[in-house]
Amino acid sequence: CYSMQGMANFIFNLVSDAFININAYFVKPEYGNRFKEYATFLGDIGISVQLNGHKETMKNMTRIRISASDRSVTVGSSKTIVKDHSVDLVIDDSSVAASIREATSNKNTSSLTITVVEPRLKFEVSFVNNHVDLIFADDSGVSKNCHGIIGQFLHKEAKVINNEHININGRYIPVERLPVWDFVNANDSCLHAKAKGGFQAEGIIEGKYTDYIVESLFSPHFYYSKFKEL
């Protein structure tokens, strides 16, 4: 898993590929001093999907906004409140379909599963209090040229050495094991990379964290952008 000391009140690109762009607005936590080292959480997420994006013959853009403040997902102009339910969102070559089902997890947590049929991409978003968690379940459809703060690692192999160091992206970085405060299972833990550098995993990512700042939740424009606006 990843835990980033982040810069709040900025929008950063997380994933940028030819057919999909994912940005996130970073917010400060509101849960007390125990989070002071982990400066930010994900507030809103903006997803731009070029339907049939593997072919440069269609100009059909779908925009999805995920908002932690009211636990909602908006596809185009259609807004759905997730609340204590789970939503399955399936994107195929020409359409987007959402279905709501009862959540099986803790009542404080609701979730959204997004599946892009072609090229294949599946990720899960969980609403936990006033922030969202993002997990990639299937990234087989993302190209090796994918970029972004998270995207650049989707096809990179990480090797953990004695739970003390991690070798990734050509860098040898010290790590420490810390608890995961997900409000569902606080007994879990993850490896926290102690990279020298600034915010948003600077020191591990390519370039500087400021290279990933975008102007708006749906803007694909940043230094390493791979998104094709047809």
GROMACS .gro file of N, CA and C in nm, residues 21-172:
model
  456
   21ASN      N    1  -0.760   0.939  -1.742
   21ASN     CA    2  -0.688   1.036  -1.661
   21ASN      C    3  -0.757   1.043  -1.525
   22ILE      N    4  -0.680   1.027  -1.417
   22ILE     CA    5  -0.736   1.031  -1.282
   22ILE      C    6  -0.663   1.137  -1.200
   23ASN      N    7  -0.737   1.235  -1.153
   23ASN     CA    8  -0.683   1.339  -1.065
   23ASN      C    9  -0.748   1.331  -0.928
   24ALA      N   10  -0.683   1.387  -0.828
   24ALA     CA   11  -0.740   1.387  -0.694
   24ALA      C   12  -0.707   1.518  -0.622
   25TYR      N   13  -0.807   1.566  -0.549
   25TYR     CA   14  -0.790   1.684  -0.465
   25TYR      C   15  -0.752   1.637  -0.325
   26PHE      N   16  -0.637   1.682  -0.278
   26PHE     CA   17  -0.585   1.638  -0.149
   26PHE      C   18  -0.632   1.730  -0.037
   27VAL      N   19  -0.681   1.671   0.072
   27VAL     CA   20  -0.734   1.747   0.185
   27VAL      C   21  -0.663   1.707   0.313
   28LYS      N   22  -0.669   1.796   0.412
   28LYS     CA   23  -0.609   1.765   0.541
   28LYS      C   24  -0.704   1.677   0.622
   29PRO      N   25  -0.647   1.586   0.704
   29PRO     CA   26  -0.731   1.502   0.790
   29PRO      C   27  -0.790   1.584   0.904
   30GLU      N   28  -0.899   1.532   0.961
   30GLU     CA   29  -0.964   1.602   1.071
   30GLU      C   30  -0.984   1.508   1.190
   31TYR      N   31  -0.887   1.419   1.211
   31TYR     CA   32  -0.908   1.315   1.312
   31TYR      C   33  -0.808   1.320   1.427
   32GLY      N   34  -0.745   1.435   1.450
   32GLY     CA   35  -0.660   1.446   1.567
   32GLY      C   36  -0.512   1.436   1.536
   33ASN      N   37  -0.431   1.443   1.640
   33ASN     CA   38  -0.287   1.454   1.626
   33ASN      C   39  -0.219   1.329   1.572
   34ARG      N   40  -0.284   1.214   1.583
   34ARG     CA   41  -0.217   1.091   1.539
   34ARG      C   42  -0.194   1.090   1.388
   35PHE      N   43  -0.263   1.181   1.316
   35PHE     CA   44  -0.247   1.187   1.172
   35PHE      C   45  -0.154   1.299   1.127
   36LYS      N   46  -0.087   1.366   1.219
   36LYS     CA   47  -0.010   1.483   1.180
   36LYS      C   48   0.104   1.449   1.085
   37GLU      N   49   0.154   1.325   1.090
   37GLU     CA   50   0.262   1.286   0.999
   37GLU      C   51   0.210   1.254   0.860
   38TYR      N   52   0.081   1.221   0.850
   38TYR     CA   53   0.022   1.184   0.723
   38TYR      C   54  -0.067   1.300   0.681
   39ALA      N   55  -0.009   1.396   0.617
   39ALA     CA   56  -0.068   1.529   0.607
   39ALA      C   57  -0.196   1.534   0.525
   40THR      N   58  -0.217   1.440   0.434
   40THR     CA   59  -0.333   1.453   0.346
   40THR      C   60  -0.405   1.321   0.319
   41PHE      N   61  -0.533   1.336   0.284
   41PHE     CA   62  -0.614   1.227   0.234
   41PHE      C   63  -0.671   1.270   0.099
   42LEU      N   64  -0.731   1.176   0.027
   42LEU     CA   65  -0.798   1.209  -0.099
   42LEU      C   66  -0.939   1.258  -0.068
   43GLY      N   67  -0.972   1.377  -0.119
   43GLY     CA   68  -1.106   1.432  -0.100
   43GLY      C   69  -1.193   1.399  -0.220
   44ASP      N   70  -1.182   1.475  -0.327
   44ASP     CA   71  -1.255   1.448  -0.451
   44ASP      C   72  -1.163   1.383  -0.553
   45ILE      N   73  -1.219   1.295  -0.636
   45ILE     CA   74  -1.145   1.232  -0.745
   45ILE      C   75  -1.216   1.261  -0.876
   46GLY      N   76  -1.142   1.301  -0.977
   46GLY     CA   77  -1.198   1.325  -1.109
   46GLY      C   78  -1.139   1.229  -1.210
   47ILE      N   79  -1.225   1.157  -1.281
   47ILE     CA   80  -1.182   1.055  -1.377
   47ILE      C   81  -1.233   1.092  -1.516
   48SER      N   82  -1.144   1.103  -1.610
   48SER     CA   83  -1.181   1.126  -1.749
   48SER      C   84  -1.149   1.000  -1.828
   49VAL      N   85  -1.250   0.945  -1.895
   49VAL     CA   86  -1.233   0.822  -1.973
   49VAL      C   87  -1.268   0.851  -2.117
   50GLN      N   88  -1.176   0.823  -2.208
   50GLN     CA   89  -1.202   0.835  -2.351
   50GLN      C   90  -1.263   0.704  -2.397
   51LEU      N   91  -1.395   0.698  -2.410
   51LEU     CA   92  -1.459   0.575  -2.453
   51LEU      C   93  -1.406   0.531  -2.588
   52ASN      N   94  -1.381   0.400  -2.597
   52ASN     CA   95  -1.316   0.347  -2.717
   52ASN      C   96  -1.181   0.414  -2.738
   53GLY      N   97  -1.117   0.444  -2.624
   53GLY     CA   98  -0.994   0.523  -2.629
   53GLY      C   99  -0.877   0.454  -2.695
   54HIS      N  100  -0.888   0.322  -2.716
   54HIS     CA  101  -0.781   0.251  -2.784
   54HIS      C  102  -0.788   0.272  -2.935
   55LYS      N  103  -0.897   0.335  -2.982
   55LYS     CA  104  -0.911   0.369  -3.124
   55LYS      C  105  -0.926   0.520  -3.136
   56GLU      N  106  -0.857   0.579  -3.227
   56GLU     CA  107  -0.866   0.723  -3.242
   56GLU      C  108  -0.973   0.760  -3.345
   57THR      N  109  -1.092   0.701  -3.328
   57THR     CA  110  -1.200   0.725  -3.422
   57THR      C  111  -1.322   0.787  -3.354
   58MET      N  112  -1.323   0.788  -3.221
   58MET     CA  113  -1.438   0.841  -3.148
   58MET      C  114  -1.396   0.960  -3.062
   59LYS      N  115  -1.486   1.055  -3.048
   59LYS     CA  116  -1.462   1.167  -2.958
   59LYS      C  117  -1.572   1.166  -2.853
   60ASN      N  118  -1.567   1.064  -2.769
   60ASN     CA  119  -1.673   1.042  -2.671
   60ASN      C  120  -1.611   1.035  -2.533
   61MET      N  121  -1.616   1.145  -2.461
   61MET     CA  122  -1.552   1.155  -2.331
   61MET      C  123  -1.654   1.135  -2.219
   62THR      N  124  -1.618   1.053  -2.122
   62THR     CA  125  -1.698   1.037  -2.002
   62THR      C  126  -1.621   1.091  -1.883
   63ARG      N  127  -1.689   1.172  -1.802
   63ARG     CA  128  -1.627   1.228  -1.683
   63ARG      C  129  -1.701   1.178  -1.559
   64ILE      N  130  -1.624   1.133  -1.463
   64ILE     CA  131  -1.679   1.079  -1.339
   64ILE      C  132  -1.618   1.155  -1.222
   65ARG      N  133  -1.704   1.207  -1.135
   65ARG     CA  134  -1.657   1.278  -1.017
   65ARG      C  135  -1.698   1.201  -0.892
   66ILE      N  136  -1.602   1.174  -0.806
   66ILE     CA  137  -1.627   1.104  -0.681
   66ILE      C  138  -1.601   1.202  -0.568
   67SER      N  139  -1.701   1.228  -0.486
   67SER     CA  140  -1.690   1.328  -0.381
   67SER      C  141  -1.702   1.264  -0.244
   68ALA      N  142  -1.601   1.282  -0.161
   68ALA     CA  143  -1.603   1.223  -0.027
   68ALA      C  144  -1.697   1.296   0.067
   69SER      N  145  -1.720   1.425   0.043
   69SER     CA  146  -1.799   1.505   0.137
   69SER      C  147  -1.942   1.456   0.150
   70ASP      N  148  -2.003   1.413   0.039
   70ASP     CA  149  -2.140   1.362   0.045
   70ASP      C  150  -2.152   1.218  -0.007
   71ARG      N  151  -2.038   1.152  -0.022
   71ARG     CA  152  -2.035   1.012  -0.068
   71ARG      C  153  -2.115   0.995  -0.196
   72SER      N  154  -2.079   1.072  -0.295
   72SER     CA  155  -2.153   1.068  -0.420
   72SER      C  156  -2.062   1.035  -0.537
   73VAL      N  157  -2.124   0.984  -0.644
   73VAL     CA  158  -2.055   0.963  -0.770
   73VAL      C  159  -2.140   1.027  -0.879
   74THR      N  160  -2.077   1.111  -0.958
   74THR     CA  161  -2.148   1.181  -1.065
   74THR      C  162  -2.088   1.140  -1.199
   75VAL      N  163  -2.171   1.084  -1.286
   75VAL     CA  164  -2.131   1.047  -1.421
   75VAL      C  165  -2.199   1.144  -1.516
   76GLY      N  166  -2.122   1.229  -1.580
   76GLY     CA  167  -2.181   1.334  -1.661
   76GLY      C  168  -2.261   1.427  -1.573
   77SER      N  169  -2.393   1.431  -1.593
   77SER     CA  170  -2.480   1.513  -1.510
   77SER      C  171  -2.565   1.430  -1.415
   78SER      N  172  -2.545   1.298  -1.413
   78SER     CA  173  -2.623   1.208  -1.329
   78SER      C  174  -2.548   1.179  -1.199
   79LYS      N  175  -2.610   1.216  -1.086
   79LYS     CA  176  -2.546   1.203  -0.956
   79LYS      C  177  -2.613   1.094  -0.873
   80THR      N  178  -2.532   1.008  -0.811
   80THR     CA  179  -2.581   0.901  -0.724
   80THR      C  180  -2.517   0.913  -0.588
   81ILE      N  181  -2.598   0.910  -0.482
   81ILE     CA  182  -2.546   0.912  -0.345
   81ILE      C  183  -2.522   0.767  -0.303
   82VAL      N  184  -2.398   0.737  -0.265
   82VAL     CA  185  -2.363   0.600  -0.231
   82VAL      C  186  -2.411   0.564  -0.091
   83LYS      N  187  -2.393   0.654   0.005
   83LYS     CA  188  -2.433   0.633   0.145
   83LYS      C  189  -2.381   0.498   0.195
   84ASP      N  190  -2.471   0.412   0.246
   84ASP     CA  191  -2.429   0.283   0.301
   84ASP      C  192  -2.444   0.171   0.200
   85HIS      N  193  -2.432   0.202   0.073
   85HIS     CA  194  -2.442   0.103  -0.032
   85HIS      C  195  -2.309   0.092  -0.107
   86SER      N  196  -2.303  -0.005  -0.194
   86SER     CA  197  -2.191  -0.018  -0.286
   86SER      C  198  -2.244   0.007  -0.427
   87VAL      N  199  -2.162   0.067  -0.509
   87VAL     CA  200  -2.201   0.095  -0.647
   87VAL      C  201  -2.104   0.026  -0.742
   88ASP      N  202  -2.157  -0.045  -0.840
   88ASP     CA  203  -2.075  -0.103  -0.946
   88ASP      C  204  -2.091  -0.015  -1.069
   89LEU      N  205  -1.982   0.039  -1.117
   89LEU     CA  206  -1.985   0.127  -1.234
   89LEU      C  207  -1.906   0.059  -1.346
   90VAL      N  208  -1.973   0.025  -1.455
   90VAL     CA  209  -1.909  -0.046  -1.566
   90VAL      C  210  -1.906   0.044  -1.689
   91ILE      N  211  -1.787   0.063  -1.743
   91ILE     CA  212  -1.769   0.147  -1.862
   91ILE      C  213  -1.728   0.056  -1.978
   92ASP      N  214  -1.812   0.049  -2.080
   92ASP     CA  215  -1.773  -0.029  -2.197
   92ASP      C  216  -1.734   0.066  -2.309
   93ASP      N  217  -1.731   0.017  -2.434
   93ASP     CA  218  -1.681   0.098  -2.544
   93ASP      C  219  -1.765   0.222  -2.572
   94SER      N  220  -1.892   0.221  -2.532
   94SER     CA  221  -1.977   0.332  -2.572
   94SER      C  222  -2.072   0.381  -2.464
   95SER      N  223  -2.065   0.324  -2.343
   95SER     CA  224  -2.162   0.365  -2.243
   95SER      C  225  -2.107   0.345  -2.102
   96VAL      N  226  -2.181   0.400  -2.005
   96VAL     CA  227  -2.150   0.385  -1.864
   96VAL      C  228  -2.275   0.337  -1.793
   97ALA      N  229  -2.264   0.231  -1.714
   97ALA     CA  230  -2.379   0.179  -1.641
   97ALA      C  231  -2.344   0.165  -1.493
   98ALA      N  232  -2.434   0.208  -1.405
   98ALA     CA  233  -2.410   0.199  -1.261
   98ALA      C  234  -2.521   0.119  -1.195
   99SER      N  235  -2.487   0.033  -1.101
   99SER     CA  236  -2.586  -0.041  -1.024
   99SER      C  237  -2.551  -0.032  -0.876
  100ILE      N  238  -2.652  -0.015  -0.793
  100ILE     CA  239  -2.631  -0.002  -0.648
  100ILE      C  240  -2.667  -0.133  -0.580
  101ARG      N  241  -2.584  -0.176  -0.490
  101ARG     CA  242  -2.612  -0.298  -0.414
  101ARG      C  243  -2.581  -0.273  -0.267
  102GLU      N  244  -2.635  -0.357  -0.181
  102GLU     CA  245  -2.614  -0.340  -0.038
  102GLU      C  246  -2.467  -0.362  -0.004
  103ALA      N  247  -2.415  -0.276   0.081
  103ALA     CA  248  -2.276  -0.291   0.124
  103ALA      C  249  -2.266  -0.403   0.227
  104THR      N  250  -2.157  -0.476   0.222
  104THR     CA  251  -2.136  -0.585   0.319
  104THR      C  252  -2.035  -0.545   0.425
  105SER      N  253  -1.976  -0.427   0.411
  105SER     CA  254  -1.873  -0.383   0.504
  105SER      C  255  -1.934  -0.301   0.617
  106ASN      N  256  -1.848  -0.244   0.700
  106ASN     CA  257  -1.887  -0.159   0.810
  106ASN      C  258  -1.979  -0.046   0.762
  107LYS      N  259  -2.077  -0.006   0.843
  107LYS     CA  260  -2.172   0.097   0.801
  107LYS      C  261  -2.105   0.231   0.776
  108ASN      N  262  -1.989   0.253   0.836
  108ASN     CA  263  -1.918   0.379   0.814
  108ASN      C  264  -1.844   0.380   0.681
  109THR      N  265  -1.847   0.267   0.613
  109THR     CA  266  -1.774   0.256   0.487
  109THR      C  267  -1.868   0.216   0.375
  110SER      N  268  -1.861   0.285   0.264
  110SER     CA  269  -1.933   0.246   0.144
  110SER      C  270  -1.833   0.245   0.030
  111SER      N  271  -1.865   0.178  -0.078
  111SER     CA  272  -1.763   0.158  -0.180
  111SER      C  273  -1.818   0.172  -0.322
  112LEU      N  274  -1.725   0.196  -0.413
  112LEU     CA  275  -1.755   0.212  -0.554
  112LEU      C  276  -1.653   0.131  -0.633
  113THR      N  277  -1.701   0.042  -0.718
  113THR     CA  278  -1.613  -0.036  -0.804
  113THR      C  279  -1.630   0.013  -0.947
  114ILE      N  280  -1.521   0.055  -1.009
  114ILE     CA  281  -1.524   0.108  -1.146
  114ILE      C  282  -1.450   0.011  -1.237
  115THR      N  283  -1.516  -0.035  -1.341
  115THR     CA  284  -1.457  -0.127  -1.437
  115THR      C  285  -1.462  -0.067  -1.576
  116VAL      N  286  -1.346  -0.049  -1.637
  116VAL     CA  287  -1.337  -0.009  -1.776
  116VAL      C  288  -1.317  -0.137  -1.857
  117VAL      N  289  -1.411  -0.167  -1.945
  117VAL     CA  290  -1.409  -0.296  -2.014
  117VAL      C  291  -1.296  -0.304  -2.116
  118GLU      N  292  -1.279  -0.201  -2.194
  118GLU     CA  293  -1.178  -0.208  -2.301
  118GLU      C  294  -1.113  -0.072  -2.318
  119PRO      N  295  -0.985  -0.056  -2.293
  119PRO     CA  296  -0.891  -0.153  -2.238
  119PRO      C  297  -0.922  -0.182  -2.090
  120ARG      N  298  -0.883  -0.296  -2.043
  120ARG     CA  299  -0.924  -0.346  -1.913
  120ARG      C  300  -0.861  -0.266  -1.798
  121LEU      N  301  -0.947  -0.217  -1.709
  121LEU     CA  302  -0.901  -0.147  -1.590
  121LEU      C  303  -1.011  -0.155  -1.485
  122LYS      N  304  -0.976  -0.195  -1.366
  122LYS     CA  305  -1.073  -0.205  -1.258
  122LYS      C  306  -1.010  -0.149  -1.130
  123PHE      N  307  -1.083  -0.058  -1.066
  123PHE     CA  308  -1.033  -0.007  -0.939
  123PHE      C  309  -1.149   0.017  -0.844
  124GLU      N  310  -1.118   0.019  -0.716
  124GLU     CA  311  -1.219   0.030  -0.612
  124GLU      C  312  -1.193   0.155  -0.528
  125VAL      N  313  -1.300   0.226  -0.499
  125VAL     CA  314  -1.293   0.344  -0.414
  125VAL      C  315  -1.380   0.319  -0.291
  126SER      N  316  -1.325   0.338  -0.173
  126SER     CA  317  -1.402   0.324  -0.050
  126SER      C  318  -1.418   0.460   0.017
  127PHE      N  319  -1.539   0.491   0.057
  127PHE     CA  320  -1.566   0.614   0.131
  127PHE      C  321  -1.549   0.584   0.280
  128VAL      N  322  -1.453   0.648   0.343
  128VAL     CA  323  -1.428   0.629   0.486
  128VAL      C  324  -1.433   0.766   0.553
  129ASN      N  325  -1.539   0.788   0.631
  129ASN     CA  326  -1.563   0.920   0.689
  129ASN      C  327  -1.561   1.025   0.578
  130ASN      N  328  -1.471   1.125   0.586
  130ASN     CA  329  -1.476   1.231   0.485
  130ASN      C  330  -1.360   1.223   0.386
  131HIS      N  331  -1.310   1.101   0.361
  131HIS     CA  332  -1.208   1.086   0.258
  131HIS      C  333  -1.233   0.957   0.181
  132VAL      N  334  -1.157   0.937   0.074
  132VAL     CA  335  -1.172   0.815  -0.005
  132VAL      C  336  -1.039   0.743  -0.016
  133ASP      N  337  -1.047   0.611  -0.022
  133ASP     CA  338  -0.931   0.525  -0.046
  133ASP      C  339  -0.941   0.468  -0.186
  134LEU      N  340  -0.828   0.454  -0.253
  134LEU     CA  341  -0.825   0.408  -0.392
  134LEU      C  342  -0.737   0.284  -0.404
  135ILE      N  343  -0.793   0.176  -0.457
  135ILE     CA  344  -0.720   0.050  -0.475
  135ILE      C  345  -0.738   0.002  -0.618
  136PHE      N  346  -0.629  -0.034  -0.685
  136PHE     CA  347  -0.636  -0.089  -0.819
  136PHE      C  348  -0.644  -0.241  -0.811
  137ALA      N  349  -0.754  -0.297  -0.864
  137ALA     CA  350  -0.775  -0.442  -0.861
  137ALA      C  351  -0.728  -0.509  -0.989
  138ASP      N  352  -0.731  -0.436  -1.101
  138ASP     CA  353  -0.690  -0.492  -1.230
  138ASP      C  354  -0.640  -0.376  -1.316
  139ASP      N  355  -0.510  -0.374  -1.342
  139ASP     CA  356  -0.452  -0.267  -1.422
  139ASP      C  357  -0.393  -0.321  -1.553
  140SER      N  358  -0.444  -0.437  -1.596
  140SER     CA  359  -0.387  -0.503  -1.714
  140SER      C  360  -0.407  -0.422  -1.842
  141GLY      N  361  -0.508  -0.333  -1.842
  141GLY     CA  362  -0.534  -0.255  -1.962
  141GLY      C  363  -0.454  -0.127  -1.971
  142VAL      N  364  -0.382  -0.094  -1.865
  142VAL     CA  365  -0.301   0.028  -1.864
  142VAL      C  366  -0.168   0.001  -1.932
  143SER      N  367  -0.123   0.093  -2.015
  143SER     CA  368   0.001   0.072  -2.090
  143SER      C  369   0.124   0.089  -2.001
  144LYS      N  370   0.236   0.040  -2.049
  144LYS     CA  371   0.362   0.055  -1.977
  144LYS      C  372   0.409   0.200  -1.976
  145ASN      N  373   0.350   0.282  -2.062
  145ASN     CA  374   0.385   0.424  -2.066
  145ASN      C  375   0.300   0.507  -1.970
  146CYS      N  376   0.211   0.443  -1.896
  146CYS     CA  377   0.125   0.512  -1.802
  146CYS      C  378   0.209   0.593  -1.702
  147HIS      N  379   0.157   0.709  -1.664
  147HIS     CA  380   0.231   0.794  -1.571
  147HIS      C  381   0.137   0.847  -1.464
  148GLY      N  382   0.181   0.945  -1.391
  148GLY     CA  383   0.109   0.996  -1.275
  148GLY      C  384   0.175   0.949  -1.147
  149ILE      N  385   0.137   1.007  -1.035
  149ILE     CA  386   0.200   0.974  -0.906
  149ILE      C  387   0.188   0.825  -0.877
  150ILE      N  388   0.073   0.765  -0.908
  150ILE     CA  389   0.053   0.621  -0.888
  150ILE      C  390   0.078   0.545  -1.018
  151GLY      N  391   0.033   0.601  -1.130
  151GLY     CA  392   0.038   0.530  -1.257
  151GLY      C  393   0.176   0.483  -1.298
  152GLN      N  394   0.279   0.559  -1.265
  152GLN     CA  395   0.414   0.522  -1.306
  152GLN      C  396   0.463   0.395  -1.240
  153PHE      N  397   0.394   0.350  -1.133
  153PHE     CA  398   0.435   0.229  -1.062
  153PHE      C  399   0.351   0.107  -1.095
  154LEU      N  400   0.245   0.122  -1.176
  154LEU     CA  401   0.153   0.012  -1.199
  154LEU      C  402   0.219  -0.107  -1.268
  155HIS      N  403   0.321  -0.081  -1.348
  155HIS     CA  404   0.391  -0.190  -1.416
  155HIS      C  405   0.535  -0.204  -1.366
  156LYS      N  406   0.562  -0.148  -1.249
  156LYS     CA  407   0.696  -0.159  -1.192
  156LYS      C  408   0.697  -0.262  -1.079
  157GLU      N  409   0.803  -0.340  -1.076
  157GLU     CA  410   0.816  -0.440  -0.971
  157GLU      C  411   0.888  -0.380  -0.851
  158ALA      N  412   0.830  -0.400  -0.734
  158ALA     CA  413   0.890  -0.351  -0.610
  158ALA      C  414   0.939  -0.469  -0.527
  159LYS      N  415   1.061  -0.462  -0.482
  159LYS     CA  416   1.117  -0.569  -0.400
  159LYS      C  417   1.145  -0.516  -0.260
  160VAL      N  418   1.085  -0.583  -0.160
  160VAL     CA  419   1.106  -0.545  -0.021
  160VAL      C  420   1.219  -0.630   0.035
  161ILE      N  421   1.316  -0.567   0.096
  161ILE     CA  422   1.434  -0.635   0.147
  161ILE      C  423   1.435  -0.627   0.299
  162ASN      N  424   1.408  -0.741   0.364
  162ASN     CA  425   1.413  -0.752   0.510
  162ASN      C  426   1.323  -0.652   0.582
  163ASN      N  427   1.215  -0.613   0.517
  163ASN     CA  428   1.123  -0.515   0.575
  163ASN      C  429   1.192  -0.386   0.616
  164GLU      N  430   1.308  -0.359   0.555
  164GLU     CA  431   1.384  -0.240   0.590
  164GLU      C  432   1.405  -0.148   0.471
  165HIS      N  433   1.406  -0.203   0.351
  165HIS     CA  434   1.427  -0.124   0.231
  165HIS      C  435   1.335  -0.174   0.119
  166ILE      N  436   1.310  -0.087   0.025
  166ILE     CA  437   1.235  -0.125  -0.093
  166ILE      C  438   1.312  -0.079  -0.217
  167ASN      N  439   1.318  -0.167  -0.316
  167ASN     CA  440   1.386  -0.136  -0.441
  167ASN      C  441   1.280  -0.118  -0.549
  168ILE      N  442   1.260   0.007  -0.593
  168ILE     CA  443   1.158   0.036  -0.693
  168ILE      C  444   1.200   0.156  -0.776
  169ASN      N  445   1.167   0.150  -0.902
  169ASN     CA  446   1.194   0.262  -0.992
  169ASN      C  447   1.343   0.298  -0.996
  170GLY      N  448   1.427   0.196  -0.974
  170GLY     CA  449   1.570   0.219  -0.976
  170GLY      C  450   1.623   0.286  -0.852
  171ARG      N  451   1.540   0.294  -0.747
  171ARG     CA  452   1.582   0.359  -0.624
  171ARG      C  453   1.577   0.260  -0.508
  172TYR      N  454   1.670   0.273  -0.415
  172TYR     CA  455   1.683   0.187  -0.298
  172TYR      C  456   1.646   0.273  -0.177
   0.00000   0.00000   0.00000
